[in-house]
PDB file of C-alpha atoms in Angstrom:
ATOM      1  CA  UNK A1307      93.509 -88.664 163.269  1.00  0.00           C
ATOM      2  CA  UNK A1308      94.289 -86.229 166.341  1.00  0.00           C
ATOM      3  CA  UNK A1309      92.315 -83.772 164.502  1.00  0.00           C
ATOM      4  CA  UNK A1310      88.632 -85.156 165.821  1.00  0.00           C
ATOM      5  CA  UNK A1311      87.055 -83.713 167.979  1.00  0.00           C
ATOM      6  CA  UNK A1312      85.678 -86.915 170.002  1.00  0.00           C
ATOM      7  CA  UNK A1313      89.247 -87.994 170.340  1.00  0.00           C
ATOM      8  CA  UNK A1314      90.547 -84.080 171.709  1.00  0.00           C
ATOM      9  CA  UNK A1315      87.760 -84.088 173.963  1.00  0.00           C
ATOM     10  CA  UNK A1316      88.664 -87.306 175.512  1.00  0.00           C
ATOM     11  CA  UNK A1317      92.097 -86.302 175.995  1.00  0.00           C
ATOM     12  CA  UNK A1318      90.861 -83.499 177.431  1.00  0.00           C
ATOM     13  CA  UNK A1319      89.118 -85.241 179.932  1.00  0.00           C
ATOM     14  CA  UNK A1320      92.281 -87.686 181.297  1.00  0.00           C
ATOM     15  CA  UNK A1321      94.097 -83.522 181.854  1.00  0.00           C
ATOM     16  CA  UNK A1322      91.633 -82.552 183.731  1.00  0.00           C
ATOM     17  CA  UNK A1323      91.387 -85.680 185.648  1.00  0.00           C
ATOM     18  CA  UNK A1324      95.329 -85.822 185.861  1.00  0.00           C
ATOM     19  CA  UNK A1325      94.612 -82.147 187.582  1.00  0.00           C
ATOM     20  CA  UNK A1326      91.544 -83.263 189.952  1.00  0.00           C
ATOM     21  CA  UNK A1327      93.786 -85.702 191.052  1.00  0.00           C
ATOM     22  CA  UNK A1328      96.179 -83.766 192.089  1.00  0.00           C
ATOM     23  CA  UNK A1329      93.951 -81.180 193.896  1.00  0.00           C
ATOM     24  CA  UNK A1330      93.258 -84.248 195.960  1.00  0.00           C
ATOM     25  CA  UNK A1331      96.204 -84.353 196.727  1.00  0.00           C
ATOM     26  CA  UNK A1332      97.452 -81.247 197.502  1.00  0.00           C
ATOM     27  CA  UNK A1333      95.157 -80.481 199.918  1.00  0.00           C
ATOM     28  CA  UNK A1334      96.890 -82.226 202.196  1.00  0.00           C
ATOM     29  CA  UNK A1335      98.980 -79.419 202.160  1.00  0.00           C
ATOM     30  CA  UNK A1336      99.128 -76.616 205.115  1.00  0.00           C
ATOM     31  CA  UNK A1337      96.575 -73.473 202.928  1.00  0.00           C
ATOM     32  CA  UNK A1338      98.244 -69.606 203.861  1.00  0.00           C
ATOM     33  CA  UNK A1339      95.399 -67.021 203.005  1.00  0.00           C
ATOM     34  CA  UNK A1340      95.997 -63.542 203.338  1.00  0.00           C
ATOM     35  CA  UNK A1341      94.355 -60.112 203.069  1.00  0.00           C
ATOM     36  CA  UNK A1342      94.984 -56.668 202.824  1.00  0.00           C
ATOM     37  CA  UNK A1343      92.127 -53.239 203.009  1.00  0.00           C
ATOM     38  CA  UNK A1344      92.896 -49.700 203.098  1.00  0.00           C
ATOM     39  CA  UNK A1345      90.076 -47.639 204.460  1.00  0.00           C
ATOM     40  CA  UNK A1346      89.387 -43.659 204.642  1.00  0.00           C
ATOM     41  CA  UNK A1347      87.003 -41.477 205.269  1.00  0.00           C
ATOM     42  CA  UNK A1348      85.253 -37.920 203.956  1.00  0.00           C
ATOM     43  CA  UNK A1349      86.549 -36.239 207.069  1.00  0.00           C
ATOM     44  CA  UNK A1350      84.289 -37.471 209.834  1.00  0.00           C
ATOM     45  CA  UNK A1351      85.175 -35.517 212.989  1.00  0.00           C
ATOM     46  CA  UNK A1352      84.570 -38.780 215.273  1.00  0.00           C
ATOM     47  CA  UNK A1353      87.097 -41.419 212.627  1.00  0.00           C
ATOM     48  CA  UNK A1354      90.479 -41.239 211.974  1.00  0.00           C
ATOM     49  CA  UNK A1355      90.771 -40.258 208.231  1.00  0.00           C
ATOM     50  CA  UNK A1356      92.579 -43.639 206.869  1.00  0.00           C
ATOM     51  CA  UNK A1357      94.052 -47.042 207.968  1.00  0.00           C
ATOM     52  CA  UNK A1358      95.290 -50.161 207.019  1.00  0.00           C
ATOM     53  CA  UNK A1359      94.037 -53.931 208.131  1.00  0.00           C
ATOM     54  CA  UNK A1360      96.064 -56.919 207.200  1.00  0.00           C
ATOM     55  CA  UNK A1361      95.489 -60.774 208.049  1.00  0.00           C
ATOM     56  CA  UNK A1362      97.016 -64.121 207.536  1.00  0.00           C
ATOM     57  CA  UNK A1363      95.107 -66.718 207.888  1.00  0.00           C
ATOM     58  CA  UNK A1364      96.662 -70.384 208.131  1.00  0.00           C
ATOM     59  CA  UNK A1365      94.439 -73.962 207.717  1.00  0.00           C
ATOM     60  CA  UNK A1366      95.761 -77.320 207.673  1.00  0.00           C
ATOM     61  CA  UNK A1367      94.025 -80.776 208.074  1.00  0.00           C
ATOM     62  CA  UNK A1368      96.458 -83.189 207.563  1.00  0.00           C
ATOM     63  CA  UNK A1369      94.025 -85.964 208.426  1.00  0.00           C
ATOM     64  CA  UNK A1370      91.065 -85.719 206.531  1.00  0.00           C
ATOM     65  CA  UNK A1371      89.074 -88.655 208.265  1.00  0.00           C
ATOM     66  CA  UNK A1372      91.395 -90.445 205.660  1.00  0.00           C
ATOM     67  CA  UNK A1373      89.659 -89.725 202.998  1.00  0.00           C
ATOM     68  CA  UNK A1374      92.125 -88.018 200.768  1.00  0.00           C
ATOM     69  CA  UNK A1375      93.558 -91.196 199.578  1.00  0.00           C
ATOM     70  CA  UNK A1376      89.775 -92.501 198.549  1.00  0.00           C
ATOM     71  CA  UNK A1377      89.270 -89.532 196.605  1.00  0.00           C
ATOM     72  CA  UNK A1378      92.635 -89.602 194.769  1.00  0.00           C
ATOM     73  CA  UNK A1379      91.882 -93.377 193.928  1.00  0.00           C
ATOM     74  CA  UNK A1380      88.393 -92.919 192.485  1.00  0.00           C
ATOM     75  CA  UNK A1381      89.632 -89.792 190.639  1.00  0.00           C
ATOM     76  CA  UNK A1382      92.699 -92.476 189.410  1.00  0.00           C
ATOM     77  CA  UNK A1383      90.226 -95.146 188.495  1.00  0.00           C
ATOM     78  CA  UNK A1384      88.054 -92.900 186.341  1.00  0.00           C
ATOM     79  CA  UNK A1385      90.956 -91.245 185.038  1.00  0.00           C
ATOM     80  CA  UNK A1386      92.062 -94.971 183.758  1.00  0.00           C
ATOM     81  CA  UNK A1387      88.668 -95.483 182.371  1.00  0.00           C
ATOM     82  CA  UNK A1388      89.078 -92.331 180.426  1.00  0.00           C
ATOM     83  CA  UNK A1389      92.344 -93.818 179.405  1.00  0.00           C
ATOM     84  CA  UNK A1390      90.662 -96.762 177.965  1.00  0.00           C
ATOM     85  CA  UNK A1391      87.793 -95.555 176.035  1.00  0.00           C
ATOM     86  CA  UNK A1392      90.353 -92.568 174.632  1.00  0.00           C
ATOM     87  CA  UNK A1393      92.412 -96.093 173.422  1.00  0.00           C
ATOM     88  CA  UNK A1394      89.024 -97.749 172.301  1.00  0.00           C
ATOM     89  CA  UNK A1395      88.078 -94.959 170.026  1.00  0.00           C
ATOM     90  CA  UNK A1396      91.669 -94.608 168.589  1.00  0.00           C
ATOM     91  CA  UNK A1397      91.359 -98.465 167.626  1.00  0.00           C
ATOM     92  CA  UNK A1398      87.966 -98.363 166.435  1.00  0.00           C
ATOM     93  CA  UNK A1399      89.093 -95.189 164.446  1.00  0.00           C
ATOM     94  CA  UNK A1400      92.264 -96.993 162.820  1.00  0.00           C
ATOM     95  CA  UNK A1401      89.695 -99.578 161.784  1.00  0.00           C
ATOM     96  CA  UNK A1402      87.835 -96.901 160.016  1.00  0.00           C
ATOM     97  CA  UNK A1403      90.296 -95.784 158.170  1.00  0.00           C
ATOM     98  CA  UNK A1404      91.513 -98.636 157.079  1.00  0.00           C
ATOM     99  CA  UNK A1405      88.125 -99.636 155.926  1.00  0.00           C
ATOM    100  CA  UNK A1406      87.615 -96.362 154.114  1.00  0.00           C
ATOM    101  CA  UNK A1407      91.232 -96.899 152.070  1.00  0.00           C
ATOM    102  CA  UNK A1408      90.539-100.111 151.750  1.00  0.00           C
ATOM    103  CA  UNK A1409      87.435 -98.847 150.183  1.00  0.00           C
ATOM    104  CA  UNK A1410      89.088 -96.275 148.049  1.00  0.00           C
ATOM    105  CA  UNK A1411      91.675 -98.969 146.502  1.00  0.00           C
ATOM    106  CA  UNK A1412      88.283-100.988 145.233  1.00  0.00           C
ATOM    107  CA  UNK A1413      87.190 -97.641 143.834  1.00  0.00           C
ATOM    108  CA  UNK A1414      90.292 -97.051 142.463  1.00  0.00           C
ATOM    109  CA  UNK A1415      90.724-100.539 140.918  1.00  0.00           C
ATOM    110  CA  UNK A1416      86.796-100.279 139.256  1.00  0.00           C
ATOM    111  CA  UNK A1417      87.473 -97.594 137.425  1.00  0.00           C
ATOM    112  CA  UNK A1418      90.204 -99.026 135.743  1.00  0.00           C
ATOM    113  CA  UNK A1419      88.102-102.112 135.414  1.00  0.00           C
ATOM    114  CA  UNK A1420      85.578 -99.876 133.688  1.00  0.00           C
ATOM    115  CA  UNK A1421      87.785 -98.062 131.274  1.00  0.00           C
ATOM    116  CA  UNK A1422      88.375-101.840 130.398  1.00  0.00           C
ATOM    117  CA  UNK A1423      85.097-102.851 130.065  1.00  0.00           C
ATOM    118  CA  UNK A1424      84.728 -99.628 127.708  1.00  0.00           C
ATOM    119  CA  UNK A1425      87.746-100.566 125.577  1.00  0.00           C
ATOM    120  CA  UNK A1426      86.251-104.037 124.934  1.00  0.00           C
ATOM    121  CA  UNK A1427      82.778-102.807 124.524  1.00  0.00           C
ATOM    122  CA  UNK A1428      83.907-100.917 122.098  1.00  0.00           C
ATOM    123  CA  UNK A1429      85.991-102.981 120.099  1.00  0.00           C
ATOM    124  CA  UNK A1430      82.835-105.485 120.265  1.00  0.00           C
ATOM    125  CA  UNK A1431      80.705-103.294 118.711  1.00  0.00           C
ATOM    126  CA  UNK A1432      83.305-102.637 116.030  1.00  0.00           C
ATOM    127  CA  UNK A1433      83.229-105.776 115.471  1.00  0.00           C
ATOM    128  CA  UNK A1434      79.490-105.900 115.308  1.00  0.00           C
ATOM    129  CA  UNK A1435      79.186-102.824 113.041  1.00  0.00           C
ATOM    130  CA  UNK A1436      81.895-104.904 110.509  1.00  0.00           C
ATOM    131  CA  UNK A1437      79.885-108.146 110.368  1.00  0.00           C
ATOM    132  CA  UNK A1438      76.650-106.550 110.108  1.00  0.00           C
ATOM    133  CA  UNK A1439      77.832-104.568 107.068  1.00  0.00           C
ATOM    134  CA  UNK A1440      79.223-107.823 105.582  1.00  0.00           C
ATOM    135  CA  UNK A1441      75.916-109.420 106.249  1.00  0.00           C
ATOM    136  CA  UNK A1442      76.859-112.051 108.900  1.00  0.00           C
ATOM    137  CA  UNK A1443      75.038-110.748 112.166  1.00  0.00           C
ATOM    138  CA  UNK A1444      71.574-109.470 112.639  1.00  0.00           C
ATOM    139  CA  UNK A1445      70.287-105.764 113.362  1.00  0.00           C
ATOM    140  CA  UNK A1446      69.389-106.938 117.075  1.00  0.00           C
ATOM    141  CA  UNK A1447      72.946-108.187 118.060  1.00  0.00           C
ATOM    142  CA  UNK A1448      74.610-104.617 116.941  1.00  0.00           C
ATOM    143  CA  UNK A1449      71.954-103.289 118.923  1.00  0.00           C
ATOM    144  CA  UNK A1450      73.455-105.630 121.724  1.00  0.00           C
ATOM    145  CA  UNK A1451      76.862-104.331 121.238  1.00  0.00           C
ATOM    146  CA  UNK A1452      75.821-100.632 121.258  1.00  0.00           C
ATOM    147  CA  UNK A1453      73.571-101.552 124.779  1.00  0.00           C
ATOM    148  CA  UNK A1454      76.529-103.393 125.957  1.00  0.00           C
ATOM    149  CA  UNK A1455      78.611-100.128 125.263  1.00  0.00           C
ATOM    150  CA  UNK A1456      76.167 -97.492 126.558  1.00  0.00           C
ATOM    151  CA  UNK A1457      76.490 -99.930 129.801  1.00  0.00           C
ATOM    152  CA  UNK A1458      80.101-100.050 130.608  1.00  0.00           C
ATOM    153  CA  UNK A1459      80.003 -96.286 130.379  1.00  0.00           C
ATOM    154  CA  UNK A1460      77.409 -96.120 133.070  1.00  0.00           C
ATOM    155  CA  UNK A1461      79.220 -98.347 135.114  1.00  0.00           C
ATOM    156  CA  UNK A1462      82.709 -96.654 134.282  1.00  0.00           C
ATOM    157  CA  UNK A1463      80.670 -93.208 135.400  1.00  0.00           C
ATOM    158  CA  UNK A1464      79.706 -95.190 138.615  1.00  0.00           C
ATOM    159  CA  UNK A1465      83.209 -96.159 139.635  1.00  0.00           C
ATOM    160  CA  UNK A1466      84.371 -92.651 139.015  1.00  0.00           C
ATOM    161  CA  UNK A1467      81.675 -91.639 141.678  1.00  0.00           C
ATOM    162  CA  UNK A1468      81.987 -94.065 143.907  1.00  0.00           C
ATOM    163  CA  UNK A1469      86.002 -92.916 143.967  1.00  0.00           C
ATOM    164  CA  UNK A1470      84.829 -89.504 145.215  1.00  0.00           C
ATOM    165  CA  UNK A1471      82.050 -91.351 147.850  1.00  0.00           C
ATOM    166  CA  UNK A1472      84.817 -93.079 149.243  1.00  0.00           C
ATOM    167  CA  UNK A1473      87.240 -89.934 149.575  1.00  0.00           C
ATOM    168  CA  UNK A1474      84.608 -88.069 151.089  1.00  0.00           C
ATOM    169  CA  UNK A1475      84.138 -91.033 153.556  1.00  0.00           C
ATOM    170  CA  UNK A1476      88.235 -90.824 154.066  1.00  0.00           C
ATOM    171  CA  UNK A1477      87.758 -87.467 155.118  1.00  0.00           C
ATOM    172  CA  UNK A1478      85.012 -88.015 157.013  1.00  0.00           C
ATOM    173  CA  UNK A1479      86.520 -90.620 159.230  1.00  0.00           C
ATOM    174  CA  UNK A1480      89.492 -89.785 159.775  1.00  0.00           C
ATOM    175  CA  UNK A1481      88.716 -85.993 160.855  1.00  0.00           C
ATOM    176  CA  UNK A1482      92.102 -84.827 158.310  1.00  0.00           C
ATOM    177  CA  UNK A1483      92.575 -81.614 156.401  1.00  0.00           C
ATOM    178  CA  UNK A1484      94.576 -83.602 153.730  1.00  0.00           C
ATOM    179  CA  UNK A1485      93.269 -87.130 153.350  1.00  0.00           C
ATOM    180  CA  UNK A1486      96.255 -87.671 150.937  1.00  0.00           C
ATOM    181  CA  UNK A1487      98.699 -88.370 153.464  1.00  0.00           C
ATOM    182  CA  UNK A1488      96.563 -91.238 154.565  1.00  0.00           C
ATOM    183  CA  UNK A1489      96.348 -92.453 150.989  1.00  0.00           C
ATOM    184  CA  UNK A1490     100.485 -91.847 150.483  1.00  0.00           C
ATOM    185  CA  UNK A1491     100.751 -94.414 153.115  1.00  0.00           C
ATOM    186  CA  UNK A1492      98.422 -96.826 151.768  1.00  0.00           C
ATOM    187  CA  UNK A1493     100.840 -97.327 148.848  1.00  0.00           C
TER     188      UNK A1493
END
C-alpha cells in the first residue's frame, strides 16, 4: 500500500513541511556569514602582485515584528492538514482493497459455482441423450440440455475472466508488486 505514488507524495509533503517549519524557526537564530578572495595580478607596476580579503559578517533579529511564531503556526496547521488527507487516502485506500478482495473471493467462489453448473449440465444432458434413445423425451428437450450445457461453459469461461478482472483491479488499487500477500491475508 506504501508503494503508491499519491500516498509517497503526500508523505512527502508533511517532510517538507516538518522542514519549513523548522526554518521558521531557526531563524530566530543569530546567522554568521563569512567570506574569503585571493586576488593577483599580471605584474602591474602600480598593484601589489597578490592579497587576501576576509569578512565575517554577523545578523540577528531576534524580534521579527513577532511574526515568527505566525509563520511556524500556519506552516503547523497546513502541515496537520497534510496529515489528514495523507490519513484520508490511506482509509479510503484500505476500503479499496478490501472491496477488490472482496471482489476476488466472489470471483473465486463463481468459478467453482460454474464448474458445478458444468458437472450438472452435463449429467442432464446424459440424461437427456439416455431417454431420448429410449424414446421418452423429444428431439427439442436434448437440444435444451446441450443449450443448457454450451451455457454453463460460457458462464464458467466468464467467472474465470472475471477472476483475472478482479486481480488486475487488486493490483491496481493497491499500488503492490505482489498482490498475493494481500490475498494470503484475506484467508
Amino acid at each position: 500500500m506504501d508503494q503508491r505514488s499519491d500516498l509517497q507524495a503526500l508523505d512527502l509533503a508533511g517532510e517538507a513541511l516538518d522542514r519549513r517549519r523548522a526554518a521558521v524557526k531557526a531563524s530566530a537564530l543569530p546567522r554568521l556569514d563569512a567570506s574569503a578572495a585571493w586576488s593577483w595580478t599580471d605584474g602591474s607596476p602600480y598593484s601589489e602582485d597578490q592579497w587576501i580579503e576576509g569578512g565575517l559578517m554577523l545578523s540577528w533579529t531576534p524580534f521579527a515584528a513577532n511574526t515568527r511564531a505566525a509563520q511556524a503556526a500556519a506552516v503547523s496547521a497546513e502541515r496537520d492538514a497534510v496529515a489528514r488527507d495523507a490519513l484520508e487516502a490511506r482509509r479510503g485506500l484500505n476500503t479499496e482493497i478490501q472491496s477488490a478482495l472482496a471482489a476476488l473471493a466472489t470471483a473465486r467462489d463463481a468459478v467453482e459455482v460454474g464448474r458445478r453448473g458444468i458437472e450438472q449440465a452435463t449429467e442432464t444432458l446424459r440424461v437427456e441423450r439416455e431417454r431420448h434413445a429410449a424414446g421418452r423425451s423429444t428431439t427439442n428437450d436434448l437440444l435444451d440440455a446441450e443449450a443448457a450445457l454450451r451455457e454453463q461453459r460460457t458462464l464458467f469461461e466468464i467467472a474465470k475472466l472475471e477472476v483475472v478482472s478482479a486481480w488486475v483491479e487488486l493490483w491496481l488499487v493497491s499500488g503492490s508488486d505482489d498482490p498475493e500477500e494481500l490475498v494470503a491475508g484475506m484467508g
